[in-house]
Amino acid sequence: MSRKVIIAGNWKMNKTAAEGRELVEALKKSVAGLEAAEIVVCPPFTTIGAVAEAAAGSVIGVGAQNIHWAANGAFTGEISADMLKTSGVKYVIIGHSERRQYFGETNATVNSRLKAALAAGLIPIVCVGELLEERESGKTEAVLAGQIREGFAGIDAKDAEKIVVAYEPVWAIGTGKTATPDIAQAAHAFIRQELRALFGAAADAMRIQYGGSMKASNARELVAQPDIDGGLIGGAALKAEDFIALIREALAL
Ligand code: PEP
């Protein structure tokens, strides 16, 4: 089954509107007419409007870094699906390890956010991944299985096809330590097996991105693995030239 590569930049809490616009203007020129992959940028909420405007008419899609499950109401600091959609957002990162680590995100809140994103027609990018101590104590598969089974509870196969999973080993995020292609592929194959147990054949249509210190120098080998369908990129997505070089390598252009 052929799956379209998806490369998404997670800007985290970086960039003003002007800086975001500048990056997208530079990126736009390099990816004009690109059909081999979906290219996505995920700015902070305050920068989404400017970035969506700059990306309009290009192949670049805009994603958010979080979504709340309620339509509206007394949820200070949160953003609803409709607010995102009407700001030009098509994708949304859910359950990033920084949200899990610093903001109390759990598999249950991931599940609620995921359902809200799907109901609104947004493409969710759901992050899973083990901590270093979990890997070292042989718990990687149990952790991934739990994140997937609880995070995806109650989702049907028809909706599942739209979900992008990002495998992000926490020990590789922002540390410069990338999982080797073999380690990453083994985790991706395991994730796909878990997805197959939940969703049957739909699992073969689901994209699984790798995330964790991906850069131009390792992107090609990672994305060449049979179950790695792109990347979720932090640090190397913050400068246009780095992100463009990574995209070119990932797609072997
Ligand atoms: C991320 O935060 O999703 C990420 C993968 O970051 P980095 O590329 O900087 O490791």
PDB file of C-alpha atoms and ligand atoms in Angstrom, residues 8 10 12 93 96-98 127 166 168-169 172-177 210-215 232-237, ligand 1:
ATOM      1  CA  ALA A   8       5.481  18.419   9.487  1.00  0.00           C
ATOM      2  CA  ASN A  10       6.489  21.632  14.965  1.00  0.00           C
ATOM      3  CA  LYS A  12       6.663  24.677  19.511  1.00  0.00           C
ATOM      4  CA  ILE A  93      -0.739  17.712  16.822  1.00  0.00           C
ATOM      5  CA  HIS A  96       3.070  15.637  22.114  1.00  0.00           C
ATOM      6  CA  SER A  97       5.443  14.360  24.798  1.00  0.00           C
ATOM      7  CA  GLU A  98       5.974  17.922  26.049  1.00  0.00           C
ATOM      8  CA  CYS A 127       2.219  11.482  19.179  1.00  0.00           C
ATOM      9  CA  ALA A 166       4.012  10.277  15.135  1.00  0.00           C
ATOM     10  CA  GLU A 168       8.602  10.129  18.927  1.00  0.00           C
ATOM     11  CA  PRO A 169      10.908   8.351  21.352  1.00  0.00           C
ATOM     12  CA  ALA A 172      15.418  11.492  20.930  1.00  0.00           C
ATOM     13  CA  ILE A 173      13.435  14.731  21.079  1.00  0.00           C
ATOM     14  CA  GLY A 174      15.622  17.813  21.053  1.00  0.00           C
ATOM     15  CA  THR A 175      18.588  15.787  22.288  1.00  0.00           C
ATOM     16  CA  GLY A 176      20.438  15.255  19.016  1.00  0.00           C
ATOM     17  CA  LYS A 177      20.114  11.477  19.640  1.00  0.00           C
ATOM     18  CA  TYR A 210       9.186   9.463  12.930  1.00  0.00           C
ATOM     19  CA  GLY A 211      10.115  12.347  15.226  1.00  0.00           C
ATOM     20  CA  GLY A 212      13.217  12.930  17.336  1.00  0.00           C
ATOM     21  CA  SER A 213      16.217  14.903  16.122  1.00  0.00           C
ATOM     22  CA  MET A 214      15.408  14.273  12.474  1.00  0.00           C
ATOM     23  CA  LYS A 215      17.541  16.436  10.209  1.00  0.00           C
ATOM     24  CA  LEU A 232       7.586  15.361  12.688  1.00  0.00           C
ATOM     25  CA  ILE A 233      10.399  17.841  13.036  1.00  0.00           C
ATOM     26  CA  GLY A 234      11.212  20.266  15.852  1.00  0.00           C
ATOM     27  CA  GLY A 235      14.608  21.991  15.779  1.00  0.00           C
ATOM     28  CA  ALA A 236      15.336  21.399  12.094  1.00  0.00           C
ATOM     29  CA  ALA A 237      12.030  23.005  11.079  1.00  0.00           C
TER      30      ALA A 237
HETATM   31  C1  PEP B   1       9.341  17.297  18.274  1.00  0.00           C
HETATM   32  O1  PEP B   1       9.273  18.070  19.206  1.00  0.00           O
HETATM   33  O2  PEP B   1       8.283  16.827  17.801  1.00  0.00           O
HETATM   34  C2  PEP B   1      10.654  16.928  17.768  1.00  0.00           C
HETATM   35  C3  PEP B   1      10.755  15.835  17.070  1.00  0.00           C
HETATM   36  O3  PEP B   1      11.704  17.765  18.088  1.00  0.00           O
HETATM   37  P1  PEP B   1      13.228  17.647  17.551  1.00  0.00           P
HETATM   38  O4  PEP B   1      13.150  17.430  16.055  1.00  0.00           O
HETATM   39  O5  PEP B   1      13.838  18.966  17.898  1.00  0.00           O
HETATM   40  O6  PEP B   1      13.840  16.497  18.230  1.00  0.00           O
END
